[in-house]
mmCIF file of C-alpha atoms and ligand atoms in Angstrom:
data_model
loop_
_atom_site.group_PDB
_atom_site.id
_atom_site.type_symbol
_atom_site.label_atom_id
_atom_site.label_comp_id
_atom_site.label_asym_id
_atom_site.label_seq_id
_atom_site.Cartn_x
_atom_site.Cartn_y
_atom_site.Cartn_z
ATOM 1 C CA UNK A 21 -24.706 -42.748 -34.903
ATOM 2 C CA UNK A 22 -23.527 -43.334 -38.529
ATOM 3 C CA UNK A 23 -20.872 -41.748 -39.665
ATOM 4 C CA UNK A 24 -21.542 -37.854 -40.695
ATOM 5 C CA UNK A 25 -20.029 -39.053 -44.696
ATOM 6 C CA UNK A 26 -23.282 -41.492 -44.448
ATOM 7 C CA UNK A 27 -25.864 -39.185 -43.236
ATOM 8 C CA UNK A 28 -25.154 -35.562 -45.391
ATOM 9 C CA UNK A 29 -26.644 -35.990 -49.309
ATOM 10 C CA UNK A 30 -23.748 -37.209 -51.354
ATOM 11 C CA UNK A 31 -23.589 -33.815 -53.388
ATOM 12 C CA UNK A 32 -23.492 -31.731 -49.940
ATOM 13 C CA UNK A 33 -20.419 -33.828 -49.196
ATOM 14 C CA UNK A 34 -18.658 -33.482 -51.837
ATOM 15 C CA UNK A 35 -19.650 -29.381 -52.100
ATOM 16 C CA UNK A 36 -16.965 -27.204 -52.879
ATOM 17 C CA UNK A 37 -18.269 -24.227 -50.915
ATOM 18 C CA UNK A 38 -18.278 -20.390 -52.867
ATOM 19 C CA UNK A 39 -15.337 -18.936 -51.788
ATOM 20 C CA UNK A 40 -15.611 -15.114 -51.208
ATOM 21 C CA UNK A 41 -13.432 -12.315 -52.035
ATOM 22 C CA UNK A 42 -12.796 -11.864 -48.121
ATOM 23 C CA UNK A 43 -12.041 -15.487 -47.541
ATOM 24 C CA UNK A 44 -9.107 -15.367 -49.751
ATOM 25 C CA UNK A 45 -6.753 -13.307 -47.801
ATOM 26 C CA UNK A 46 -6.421 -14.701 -44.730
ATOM 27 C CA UNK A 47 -5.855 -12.757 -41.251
ATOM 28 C CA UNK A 48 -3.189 -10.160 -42.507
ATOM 29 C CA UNK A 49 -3.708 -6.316 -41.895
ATOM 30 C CA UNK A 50 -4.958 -4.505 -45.044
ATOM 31 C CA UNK A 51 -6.795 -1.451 -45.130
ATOM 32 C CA UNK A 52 -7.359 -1.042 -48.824
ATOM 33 C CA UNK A 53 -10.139 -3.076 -50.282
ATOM 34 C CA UNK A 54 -10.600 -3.631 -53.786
ATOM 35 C CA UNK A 55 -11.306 -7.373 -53.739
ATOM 36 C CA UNK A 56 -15.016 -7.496 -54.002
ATOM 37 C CA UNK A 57 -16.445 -4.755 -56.073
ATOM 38 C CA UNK A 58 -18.170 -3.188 -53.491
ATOM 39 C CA UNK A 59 -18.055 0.938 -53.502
ATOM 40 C CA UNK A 60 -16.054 2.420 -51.613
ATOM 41 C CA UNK A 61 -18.572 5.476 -50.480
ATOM 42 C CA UNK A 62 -21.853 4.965 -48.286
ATOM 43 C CA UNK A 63 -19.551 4.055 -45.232
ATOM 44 C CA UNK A 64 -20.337 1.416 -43.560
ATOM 45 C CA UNK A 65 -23.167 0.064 -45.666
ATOM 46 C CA UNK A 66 -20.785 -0.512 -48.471
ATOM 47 C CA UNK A 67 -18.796 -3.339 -46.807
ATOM 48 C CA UNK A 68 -20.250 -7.180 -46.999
ATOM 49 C CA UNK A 69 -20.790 -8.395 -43.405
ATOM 50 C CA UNK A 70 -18.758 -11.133 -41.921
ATOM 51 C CA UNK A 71 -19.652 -14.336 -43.292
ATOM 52 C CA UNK A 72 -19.415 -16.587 -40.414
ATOM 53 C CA UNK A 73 -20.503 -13.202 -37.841
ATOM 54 C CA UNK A 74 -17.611 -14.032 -35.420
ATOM 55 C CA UNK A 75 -17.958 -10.783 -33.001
ATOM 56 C CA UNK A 76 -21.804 -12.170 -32.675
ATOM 57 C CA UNK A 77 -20.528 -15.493 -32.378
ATOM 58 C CA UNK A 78 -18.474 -14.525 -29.549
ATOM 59 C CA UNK A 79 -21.054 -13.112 -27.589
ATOM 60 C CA UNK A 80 -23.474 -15.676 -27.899
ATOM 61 C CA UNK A 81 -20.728 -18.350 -26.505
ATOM 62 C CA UNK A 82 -19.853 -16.197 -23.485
ATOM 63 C CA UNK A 83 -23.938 -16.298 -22.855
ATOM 64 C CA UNK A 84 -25.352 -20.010 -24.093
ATOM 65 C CA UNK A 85 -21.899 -21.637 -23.257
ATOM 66 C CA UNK A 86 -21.295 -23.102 -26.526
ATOM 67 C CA UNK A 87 -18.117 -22.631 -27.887
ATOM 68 C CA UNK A 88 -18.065 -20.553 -30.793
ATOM 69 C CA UNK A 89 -17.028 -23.594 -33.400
ATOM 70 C CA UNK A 90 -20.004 -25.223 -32.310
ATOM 71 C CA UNK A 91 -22.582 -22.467 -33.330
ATOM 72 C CA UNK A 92 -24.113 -21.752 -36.429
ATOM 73 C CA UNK A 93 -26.008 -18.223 -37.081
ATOM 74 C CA UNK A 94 -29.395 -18.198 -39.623
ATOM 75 C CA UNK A 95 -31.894 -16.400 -40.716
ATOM 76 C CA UNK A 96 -34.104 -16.979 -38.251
ATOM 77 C CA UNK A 97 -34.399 -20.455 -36.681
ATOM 78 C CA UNK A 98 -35.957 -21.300 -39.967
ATOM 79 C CA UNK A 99 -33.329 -21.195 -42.012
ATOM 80 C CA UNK A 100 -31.569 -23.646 -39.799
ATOM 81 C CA UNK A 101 -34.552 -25.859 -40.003
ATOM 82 C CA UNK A 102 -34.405 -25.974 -43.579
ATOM 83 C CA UNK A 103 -30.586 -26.707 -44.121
ATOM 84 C CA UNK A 104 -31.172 -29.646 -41.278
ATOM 85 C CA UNK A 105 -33.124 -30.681 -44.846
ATOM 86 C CA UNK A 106 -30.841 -29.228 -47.566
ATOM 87 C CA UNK A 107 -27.825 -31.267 -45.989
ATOM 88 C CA UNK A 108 -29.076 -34.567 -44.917
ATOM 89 C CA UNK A 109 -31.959 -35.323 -46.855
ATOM 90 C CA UNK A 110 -32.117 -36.646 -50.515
ATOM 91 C CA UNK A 111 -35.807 -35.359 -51.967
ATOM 92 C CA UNK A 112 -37.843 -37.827 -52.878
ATOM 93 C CA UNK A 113 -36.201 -40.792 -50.561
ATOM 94 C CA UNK A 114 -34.970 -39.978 -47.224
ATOM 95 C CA UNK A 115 -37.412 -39.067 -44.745
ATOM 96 C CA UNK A 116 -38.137 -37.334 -40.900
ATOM 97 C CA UNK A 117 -39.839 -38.302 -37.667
ATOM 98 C CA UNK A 118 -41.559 -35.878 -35.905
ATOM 99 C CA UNK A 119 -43.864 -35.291 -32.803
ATOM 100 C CA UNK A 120 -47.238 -34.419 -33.125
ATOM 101 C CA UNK A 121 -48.272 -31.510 -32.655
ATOM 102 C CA UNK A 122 -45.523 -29.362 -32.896
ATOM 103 C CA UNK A 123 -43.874 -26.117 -34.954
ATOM 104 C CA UNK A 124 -45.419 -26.105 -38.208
ATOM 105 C CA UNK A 125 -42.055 -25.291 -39.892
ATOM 106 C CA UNK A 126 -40.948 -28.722 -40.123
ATOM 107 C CA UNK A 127 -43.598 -30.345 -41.778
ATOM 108 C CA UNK A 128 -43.512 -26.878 -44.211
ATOM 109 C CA UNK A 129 -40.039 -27.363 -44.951
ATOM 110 C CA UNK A 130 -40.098 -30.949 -45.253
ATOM 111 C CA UNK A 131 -42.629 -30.446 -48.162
ATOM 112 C CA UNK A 132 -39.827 -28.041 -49.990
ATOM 113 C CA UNK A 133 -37.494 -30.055 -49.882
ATOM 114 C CA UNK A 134 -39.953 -33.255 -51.144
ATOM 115 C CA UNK A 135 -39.311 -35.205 -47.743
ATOM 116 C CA UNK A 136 -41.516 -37.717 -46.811
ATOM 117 C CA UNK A 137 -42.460 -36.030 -43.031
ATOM 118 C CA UNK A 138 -43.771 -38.859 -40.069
ATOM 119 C CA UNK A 139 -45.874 -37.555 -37.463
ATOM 120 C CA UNK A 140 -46.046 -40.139 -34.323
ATOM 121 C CA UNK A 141 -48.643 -38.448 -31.795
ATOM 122 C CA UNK A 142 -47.774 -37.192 -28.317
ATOM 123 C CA UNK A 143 -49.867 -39.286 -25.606
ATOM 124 C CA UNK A 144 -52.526 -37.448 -23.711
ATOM 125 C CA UNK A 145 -49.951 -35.645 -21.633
ATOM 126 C CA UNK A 146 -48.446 -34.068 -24.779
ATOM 127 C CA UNK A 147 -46.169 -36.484 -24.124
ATOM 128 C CA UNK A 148 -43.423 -38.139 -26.467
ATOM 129 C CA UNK A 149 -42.733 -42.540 -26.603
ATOM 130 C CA UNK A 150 -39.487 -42.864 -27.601
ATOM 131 C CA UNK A 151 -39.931 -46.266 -28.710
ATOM 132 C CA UNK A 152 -42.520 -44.971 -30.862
ATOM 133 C CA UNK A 153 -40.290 -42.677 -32.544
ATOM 134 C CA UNK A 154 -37.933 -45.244 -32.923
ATOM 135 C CA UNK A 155 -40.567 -47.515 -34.459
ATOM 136 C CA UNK A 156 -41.524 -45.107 -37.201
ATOM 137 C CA UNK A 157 -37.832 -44.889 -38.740
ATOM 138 C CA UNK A 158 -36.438 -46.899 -41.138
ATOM 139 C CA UNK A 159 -33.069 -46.959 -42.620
ATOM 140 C CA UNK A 160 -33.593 -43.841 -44.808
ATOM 141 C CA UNK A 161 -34.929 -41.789 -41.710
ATOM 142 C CA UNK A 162 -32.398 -39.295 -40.879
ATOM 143 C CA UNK A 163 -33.473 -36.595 -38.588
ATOM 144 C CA UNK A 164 -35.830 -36.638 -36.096
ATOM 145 C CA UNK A 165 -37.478 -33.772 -34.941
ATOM 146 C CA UNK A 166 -38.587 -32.318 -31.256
ATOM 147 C CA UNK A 167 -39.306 -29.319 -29.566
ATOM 148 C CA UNK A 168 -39.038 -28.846 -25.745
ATOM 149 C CA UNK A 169 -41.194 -26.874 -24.600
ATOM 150 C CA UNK A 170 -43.321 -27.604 -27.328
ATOM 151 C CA UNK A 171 -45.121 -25.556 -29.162
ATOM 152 C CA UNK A 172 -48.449 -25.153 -28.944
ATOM 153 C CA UNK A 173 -48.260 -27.069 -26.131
ATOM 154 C CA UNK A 174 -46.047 -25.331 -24.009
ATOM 155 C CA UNK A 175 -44.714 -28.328 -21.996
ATOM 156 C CA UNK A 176 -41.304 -30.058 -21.400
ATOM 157 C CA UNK A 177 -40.710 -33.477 -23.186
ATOM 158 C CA UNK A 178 -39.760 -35.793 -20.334
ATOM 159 C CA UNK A 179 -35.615 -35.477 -20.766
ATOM 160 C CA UNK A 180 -35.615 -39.078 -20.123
ATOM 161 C CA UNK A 181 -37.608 -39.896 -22.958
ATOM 162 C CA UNK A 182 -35.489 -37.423 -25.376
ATOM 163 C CA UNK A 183 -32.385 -39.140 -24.066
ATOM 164 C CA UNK A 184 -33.616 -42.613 -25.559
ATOM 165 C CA UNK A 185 -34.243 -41.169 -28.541
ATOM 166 C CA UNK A 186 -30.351 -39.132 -28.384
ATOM 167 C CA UNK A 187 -29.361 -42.530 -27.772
ATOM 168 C CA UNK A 188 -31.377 -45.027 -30.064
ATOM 169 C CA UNK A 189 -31.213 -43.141 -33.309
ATOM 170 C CA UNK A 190 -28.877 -43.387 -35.840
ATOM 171 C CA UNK A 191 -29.438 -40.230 -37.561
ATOM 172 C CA UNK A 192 -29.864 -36.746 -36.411
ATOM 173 C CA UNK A 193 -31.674 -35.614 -33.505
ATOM 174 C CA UNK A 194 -32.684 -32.158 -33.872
ATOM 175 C CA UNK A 195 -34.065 -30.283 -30.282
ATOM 176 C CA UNK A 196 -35.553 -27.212 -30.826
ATOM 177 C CA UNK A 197 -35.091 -24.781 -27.916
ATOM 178 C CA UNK A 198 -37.008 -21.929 -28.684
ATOM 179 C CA UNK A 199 -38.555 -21.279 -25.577
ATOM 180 C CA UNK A 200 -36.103 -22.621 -23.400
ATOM 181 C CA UNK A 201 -35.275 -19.155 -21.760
ATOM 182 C CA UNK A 202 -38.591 -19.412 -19.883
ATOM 183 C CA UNK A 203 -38.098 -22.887 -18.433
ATOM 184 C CA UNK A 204 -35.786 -23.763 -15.139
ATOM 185 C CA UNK A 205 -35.325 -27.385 -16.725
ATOM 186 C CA UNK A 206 -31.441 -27.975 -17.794
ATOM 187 C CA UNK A 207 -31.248 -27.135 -21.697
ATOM 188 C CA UNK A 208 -29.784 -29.843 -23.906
ATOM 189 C CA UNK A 209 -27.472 -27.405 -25.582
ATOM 190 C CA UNK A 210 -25.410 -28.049 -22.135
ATOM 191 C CA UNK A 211 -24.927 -31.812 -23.076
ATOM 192 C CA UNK A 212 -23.652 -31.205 -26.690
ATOM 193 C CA UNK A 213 -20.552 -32.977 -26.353
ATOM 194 C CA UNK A 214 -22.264 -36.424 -24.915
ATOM 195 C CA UNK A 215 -24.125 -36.378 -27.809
ATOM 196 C CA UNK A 216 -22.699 -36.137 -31.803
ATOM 197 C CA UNK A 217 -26.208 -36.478 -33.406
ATOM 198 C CA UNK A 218 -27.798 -33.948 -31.397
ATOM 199 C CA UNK A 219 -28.844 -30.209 -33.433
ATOM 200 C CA UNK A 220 -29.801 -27.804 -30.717
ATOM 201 C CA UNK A 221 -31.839 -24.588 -32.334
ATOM 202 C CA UNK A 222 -31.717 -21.465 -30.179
ATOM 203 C CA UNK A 223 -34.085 -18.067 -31.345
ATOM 204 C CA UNK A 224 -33.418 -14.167 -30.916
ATOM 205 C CA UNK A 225 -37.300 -14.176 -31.916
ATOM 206 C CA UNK A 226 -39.148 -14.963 -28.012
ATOM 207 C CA UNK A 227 -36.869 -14.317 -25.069
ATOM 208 C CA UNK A 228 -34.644 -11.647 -26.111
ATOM 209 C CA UNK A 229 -37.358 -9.883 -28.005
ATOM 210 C CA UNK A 230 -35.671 -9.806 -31.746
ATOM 211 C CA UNK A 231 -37.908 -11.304 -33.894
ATOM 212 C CA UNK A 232 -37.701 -8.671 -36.484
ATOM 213 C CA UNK A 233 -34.110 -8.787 -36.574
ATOM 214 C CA UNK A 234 -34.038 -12.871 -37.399
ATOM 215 C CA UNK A 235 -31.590 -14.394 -35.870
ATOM 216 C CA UNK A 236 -31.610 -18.417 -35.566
ATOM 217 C CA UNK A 237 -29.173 -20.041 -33.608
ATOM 218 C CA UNK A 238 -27.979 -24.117 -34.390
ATOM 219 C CA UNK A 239 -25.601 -25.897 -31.809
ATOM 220 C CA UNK A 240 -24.137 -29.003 -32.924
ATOM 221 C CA UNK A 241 -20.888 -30.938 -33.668
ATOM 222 C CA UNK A 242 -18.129 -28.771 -35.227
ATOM 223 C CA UNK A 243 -18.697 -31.149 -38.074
ATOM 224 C CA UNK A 244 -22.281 -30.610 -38.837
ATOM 225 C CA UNK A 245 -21.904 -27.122 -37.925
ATOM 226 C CA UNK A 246 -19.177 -27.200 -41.074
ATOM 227 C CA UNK A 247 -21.752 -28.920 -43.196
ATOM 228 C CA UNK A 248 -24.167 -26.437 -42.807
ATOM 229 C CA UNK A 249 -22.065 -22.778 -43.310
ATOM 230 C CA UNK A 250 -21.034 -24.642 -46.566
ATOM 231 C CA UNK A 251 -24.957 -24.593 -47.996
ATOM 232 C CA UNK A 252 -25.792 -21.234 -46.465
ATOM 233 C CA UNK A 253 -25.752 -18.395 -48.565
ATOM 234 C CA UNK A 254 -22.087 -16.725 -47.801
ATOM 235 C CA UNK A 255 -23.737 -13.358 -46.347
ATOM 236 C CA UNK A 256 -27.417 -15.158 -44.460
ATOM 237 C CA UNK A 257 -26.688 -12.313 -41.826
ATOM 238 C CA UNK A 258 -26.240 -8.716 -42.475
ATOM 239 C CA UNK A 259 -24.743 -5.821 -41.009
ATOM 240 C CA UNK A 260 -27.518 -4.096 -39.095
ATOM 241 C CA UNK A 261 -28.875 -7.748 -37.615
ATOM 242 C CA UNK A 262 -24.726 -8.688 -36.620
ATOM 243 C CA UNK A 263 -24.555 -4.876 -34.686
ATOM 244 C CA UNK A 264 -27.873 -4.605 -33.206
ATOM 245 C CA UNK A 265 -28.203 -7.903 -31.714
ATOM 246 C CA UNK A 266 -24.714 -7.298 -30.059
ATOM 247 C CA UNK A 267 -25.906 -4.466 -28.582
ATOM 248 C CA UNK A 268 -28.901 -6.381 -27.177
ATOM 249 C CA UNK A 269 -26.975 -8.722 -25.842
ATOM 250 C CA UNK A 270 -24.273 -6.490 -23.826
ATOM 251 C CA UNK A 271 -27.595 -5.045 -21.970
ATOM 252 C CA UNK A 272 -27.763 -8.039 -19.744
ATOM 253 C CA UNK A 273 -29.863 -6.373 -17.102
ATOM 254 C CA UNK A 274 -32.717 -5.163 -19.288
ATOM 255 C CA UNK A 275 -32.972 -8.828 -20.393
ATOM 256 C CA UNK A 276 -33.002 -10.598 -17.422
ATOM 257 C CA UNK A 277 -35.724 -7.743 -16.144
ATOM 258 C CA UNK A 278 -38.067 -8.745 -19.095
ATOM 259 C CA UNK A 279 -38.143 -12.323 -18.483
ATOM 260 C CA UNK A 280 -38.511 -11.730 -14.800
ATOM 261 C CA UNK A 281 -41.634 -9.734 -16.224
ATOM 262 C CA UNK A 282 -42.986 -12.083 -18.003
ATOM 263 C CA UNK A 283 -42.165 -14.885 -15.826
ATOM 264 C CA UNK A 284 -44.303 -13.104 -13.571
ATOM 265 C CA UNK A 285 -47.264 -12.183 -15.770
ATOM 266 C CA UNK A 286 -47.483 -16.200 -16.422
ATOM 267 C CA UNK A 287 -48.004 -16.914 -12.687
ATOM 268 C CA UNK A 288 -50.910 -14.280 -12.984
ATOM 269 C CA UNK A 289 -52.013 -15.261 -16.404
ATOM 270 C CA UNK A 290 -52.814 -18.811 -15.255
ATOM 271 C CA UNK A 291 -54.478 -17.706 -12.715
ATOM 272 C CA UNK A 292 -56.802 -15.625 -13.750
ATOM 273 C CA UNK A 293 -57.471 -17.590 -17.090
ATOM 274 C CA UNK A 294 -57.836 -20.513 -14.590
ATOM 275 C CA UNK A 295 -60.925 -18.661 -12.892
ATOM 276 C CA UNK A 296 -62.810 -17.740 -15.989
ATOM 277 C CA UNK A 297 -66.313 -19.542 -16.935
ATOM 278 C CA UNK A 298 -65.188 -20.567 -20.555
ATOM 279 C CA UNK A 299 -62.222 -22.021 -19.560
ATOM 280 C CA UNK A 300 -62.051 -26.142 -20.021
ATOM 281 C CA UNK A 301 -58.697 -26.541 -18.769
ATOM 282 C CA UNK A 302 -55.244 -24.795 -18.707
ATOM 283 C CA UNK A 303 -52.261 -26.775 -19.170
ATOM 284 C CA UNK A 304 -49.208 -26.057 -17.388
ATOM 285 C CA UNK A 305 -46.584 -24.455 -20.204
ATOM 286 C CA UNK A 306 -42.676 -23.947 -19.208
ATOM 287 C CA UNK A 307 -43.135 -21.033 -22.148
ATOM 288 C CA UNK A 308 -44.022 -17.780 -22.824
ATOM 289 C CA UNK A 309 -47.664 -18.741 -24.065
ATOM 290 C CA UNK A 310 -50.827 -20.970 -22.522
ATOM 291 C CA UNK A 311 -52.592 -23.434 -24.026
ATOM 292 C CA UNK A 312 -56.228 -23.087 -23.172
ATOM 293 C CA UNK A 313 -59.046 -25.614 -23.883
ATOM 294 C CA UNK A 314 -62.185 -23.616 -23.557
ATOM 295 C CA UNK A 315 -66.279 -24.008 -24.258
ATOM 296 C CA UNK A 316 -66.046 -22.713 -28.105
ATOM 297 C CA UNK A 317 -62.520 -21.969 -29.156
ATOM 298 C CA UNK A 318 -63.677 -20.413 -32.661
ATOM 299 C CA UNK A 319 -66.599 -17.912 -31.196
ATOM 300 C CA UNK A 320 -64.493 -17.019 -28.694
ATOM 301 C CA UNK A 321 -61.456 -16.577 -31.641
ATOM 302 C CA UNK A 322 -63.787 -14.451 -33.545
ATOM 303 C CA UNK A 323 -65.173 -12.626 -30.567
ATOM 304 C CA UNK A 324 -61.409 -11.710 -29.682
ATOM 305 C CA UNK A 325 -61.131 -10.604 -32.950
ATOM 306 C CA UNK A 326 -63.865 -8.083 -33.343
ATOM 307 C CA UNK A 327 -62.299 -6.490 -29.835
ATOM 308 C CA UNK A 328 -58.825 -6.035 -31.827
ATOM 309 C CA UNK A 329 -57.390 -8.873 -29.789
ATOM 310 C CA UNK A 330 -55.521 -11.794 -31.422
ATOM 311 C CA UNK A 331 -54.559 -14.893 -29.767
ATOM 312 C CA UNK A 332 -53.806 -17.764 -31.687
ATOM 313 C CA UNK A 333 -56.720 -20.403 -32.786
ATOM 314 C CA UNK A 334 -55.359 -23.959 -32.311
ATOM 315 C CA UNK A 335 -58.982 -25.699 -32.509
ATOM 316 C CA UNK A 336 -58.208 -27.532 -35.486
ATOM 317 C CA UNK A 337 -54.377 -28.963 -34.324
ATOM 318 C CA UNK A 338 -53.723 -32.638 -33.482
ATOM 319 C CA UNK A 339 -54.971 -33.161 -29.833
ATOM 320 C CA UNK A 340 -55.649 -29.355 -29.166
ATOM 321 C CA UNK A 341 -59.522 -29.664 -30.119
ATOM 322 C CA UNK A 342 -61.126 -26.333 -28.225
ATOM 323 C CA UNK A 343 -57.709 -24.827 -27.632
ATOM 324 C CA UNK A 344 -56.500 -21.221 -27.802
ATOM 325 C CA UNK A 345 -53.063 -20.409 -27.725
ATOM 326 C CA UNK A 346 -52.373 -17.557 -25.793
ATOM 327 C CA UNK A 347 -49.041 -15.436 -25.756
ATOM 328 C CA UNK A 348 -47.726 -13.519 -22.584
ATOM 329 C CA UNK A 349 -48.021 -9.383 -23.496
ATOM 330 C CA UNK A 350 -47.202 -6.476 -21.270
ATOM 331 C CA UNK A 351 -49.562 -5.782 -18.141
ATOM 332 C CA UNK A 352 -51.634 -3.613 -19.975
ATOM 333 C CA UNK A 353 -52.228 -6.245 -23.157
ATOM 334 C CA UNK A 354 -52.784 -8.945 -20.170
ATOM 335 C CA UNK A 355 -55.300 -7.361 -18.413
ATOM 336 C CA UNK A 356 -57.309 -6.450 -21.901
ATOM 337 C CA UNK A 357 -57.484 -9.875 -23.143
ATOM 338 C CA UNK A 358 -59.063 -10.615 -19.399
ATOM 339 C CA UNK A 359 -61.423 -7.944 -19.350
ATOM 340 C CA UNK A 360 -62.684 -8.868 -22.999
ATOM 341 C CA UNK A 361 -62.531 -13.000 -21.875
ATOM 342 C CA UNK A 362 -64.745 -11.858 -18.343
ATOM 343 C CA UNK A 363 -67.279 -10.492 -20.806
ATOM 344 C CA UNK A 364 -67.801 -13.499 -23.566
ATOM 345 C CA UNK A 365 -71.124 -14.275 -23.167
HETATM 346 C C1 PLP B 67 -41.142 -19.092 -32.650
HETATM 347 C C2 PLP B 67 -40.422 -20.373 -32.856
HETATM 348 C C3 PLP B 67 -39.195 -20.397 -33.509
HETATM 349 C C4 PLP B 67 -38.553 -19.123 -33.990
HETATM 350 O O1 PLP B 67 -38.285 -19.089 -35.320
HETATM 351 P P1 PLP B 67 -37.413 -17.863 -35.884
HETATM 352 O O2 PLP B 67 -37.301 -18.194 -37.319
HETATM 353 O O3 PLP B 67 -36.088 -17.914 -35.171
HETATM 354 O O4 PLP B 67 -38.155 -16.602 -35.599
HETATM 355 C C5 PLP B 67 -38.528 -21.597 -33.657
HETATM 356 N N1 PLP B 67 -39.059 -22.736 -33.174
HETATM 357 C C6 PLP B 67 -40.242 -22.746 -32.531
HETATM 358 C C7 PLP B 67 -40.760 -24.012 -31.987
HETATM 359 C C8 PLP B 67 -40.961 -21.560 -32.367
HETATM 360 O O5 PLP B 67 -42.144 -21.602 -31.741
#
């Protein structure tokens, strides 16, 4: 890997972070604040939230096993996928790899930031060539960018193939985990320390059911993990989000319960989806969602539609020709979307 000095945009470097009120005194005991001109009524909405959310940070270690310096807290995953950009890529010169298909948000964010953005397809299998990632850097590449399981694939990247890539790129390798709570395969967060390009990104938004609280998780060296709380806006969590996702978090039994639940409703899902007359061909999906090819994926869409029933349309993505993407719901959302799919005619 170069060295971190080489990789971050000059100016991010050299960034003198904003310095809040809070930051200023440092771990002494005070109870009187009048250091940041916030009010002192409307308890406790009147107090700015913890800039680097350490009482969040500390229960997401005891549960990922990351230690806390090694975790950085967004708005959403996306706003860790666009600082990946903000702190290592100079607009207009550097560029990214990328597989194809993947997460739109990339390629989205890539285009804000004016980054060149290099999609090398995934084989047949939805699989990823490491040597053809390798092949489409050059020397201003400097992240690369994959997603296991992918989305809206819903497969595994071989780990062997991701470990090339760990291994024979210079620059950063980001791994995005979303979905990773669904999957028995070893997450790469656990191999952090063998590997100081690697950018793990972790979501509130699928497993533990918090997508309206956005909550983005990034594991990575202590050093990039310094590199990106000095671009992020000082307060990118608040209050409520900080307190709320504790909470979910302490109720480790409800959790578990859920994805046991929807674990479940896969095995079923496939199954049944597997038996129906439109249906081309399922592939298998270590997510929350299937990937279905079936006989006319945009009369079907439509047809879904006018029943109140949205899946997602991938018909027009990169090797998903005929697909519809297909999230896991609750029993009763299952069995309506098989019901409605028995009667397509
Ligand atoms: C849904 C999803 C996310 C989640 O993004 P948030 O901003 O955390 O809600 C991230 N990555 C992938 C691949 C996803 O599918």
């Amino acid at each position: 890997m170069k060295d971190l000095q080489q990789l971050a945009r000059p100016n991010i470097w050299a960034l003198k972070p904003y310095s809040s009120a809070r930051d200023e005194y440092k771990g002494k005991t005070a109870e009187v604040f009048l250091d940041a001109n916030e009010s002192p009524y409307n308890q406790p909405y009147n107090r700015y939230p913890d800039p680097l959310q350490l009482d969040l940070k500390k229960a997401i270690s005891g549960l990922k096993q990351v230690p806390v310096e090694n975790i950085f807290l967004g708005n959403g995953s996306d706003e860790a996928i666009d600082l990946v950009y903000r702190v290592f890529c100079r607009p207009g010169i550097d560029n990214v790899v990328a597989i194809e298909p993947t997460y739109g948000m990339y390629e989205v964010c890539a285009d804000i930031n004016d980054v060149e953005y290099r999609r090398v397809p995934l084989d047949e299998h939805f699989q990823l060539s490491a040597a053809a990632l390798l092949a489409a850097c050059d020397e201003h590449t400097k992240a690369i960018w994959l997603c296991s399981p992918n989305n809206p694939t819903g497969n595994l990247l071989l780990r062997e193939e991701v470990e090339k890539v760990l291994r024979g790129f210079d620059g950063i390798v980001v791994v995005d985990e979303a979905y990773s709570d669904f999957s028995d395969a070893r997450p790469f967060r656990a191999d952090l320390p063998l590997y100081p390009n690697l950018v793990v990104l972790n979501t509130m938004s699928k497993a533990f059911g918090a997508a309206a609280l956005r909550l983005g998780m990034a594991f990575a060296s202590a050093d990039i993990i310094g590199l990106m709380n000095k671009v992020k806006y000082p307060y990118n969590i608040n209050s409520l989000t900080q307190e709320t996702v504790r909470k979910i978090l302490g109720n480790t039994g409800l959790l578990h319960q859920h994805l046991v639940d929807i674990l479940q409703a896969r095995r079923s899902m496939e199954l049944a989806l597997e038996s129906l007359p439109i249906c081309l061909r399922l592939y298998p999906t270590d997510a929350n969602f299937i990937l279905m090819r079936v006989t006319d994926a945009d009369a079907i869409y439509n047809y879904l539609v006018d029943q109140g029933i949205i899946v997602r349309n991938r018909n027009h993505v990169h090797l998903c020709a005929g697909c519809l993407r297909i999230t896991i719901g609750t029993r009763s959302e299952n069995t309506r979307l098989l019901s409605a799919l028995r009667k397509y005619r």
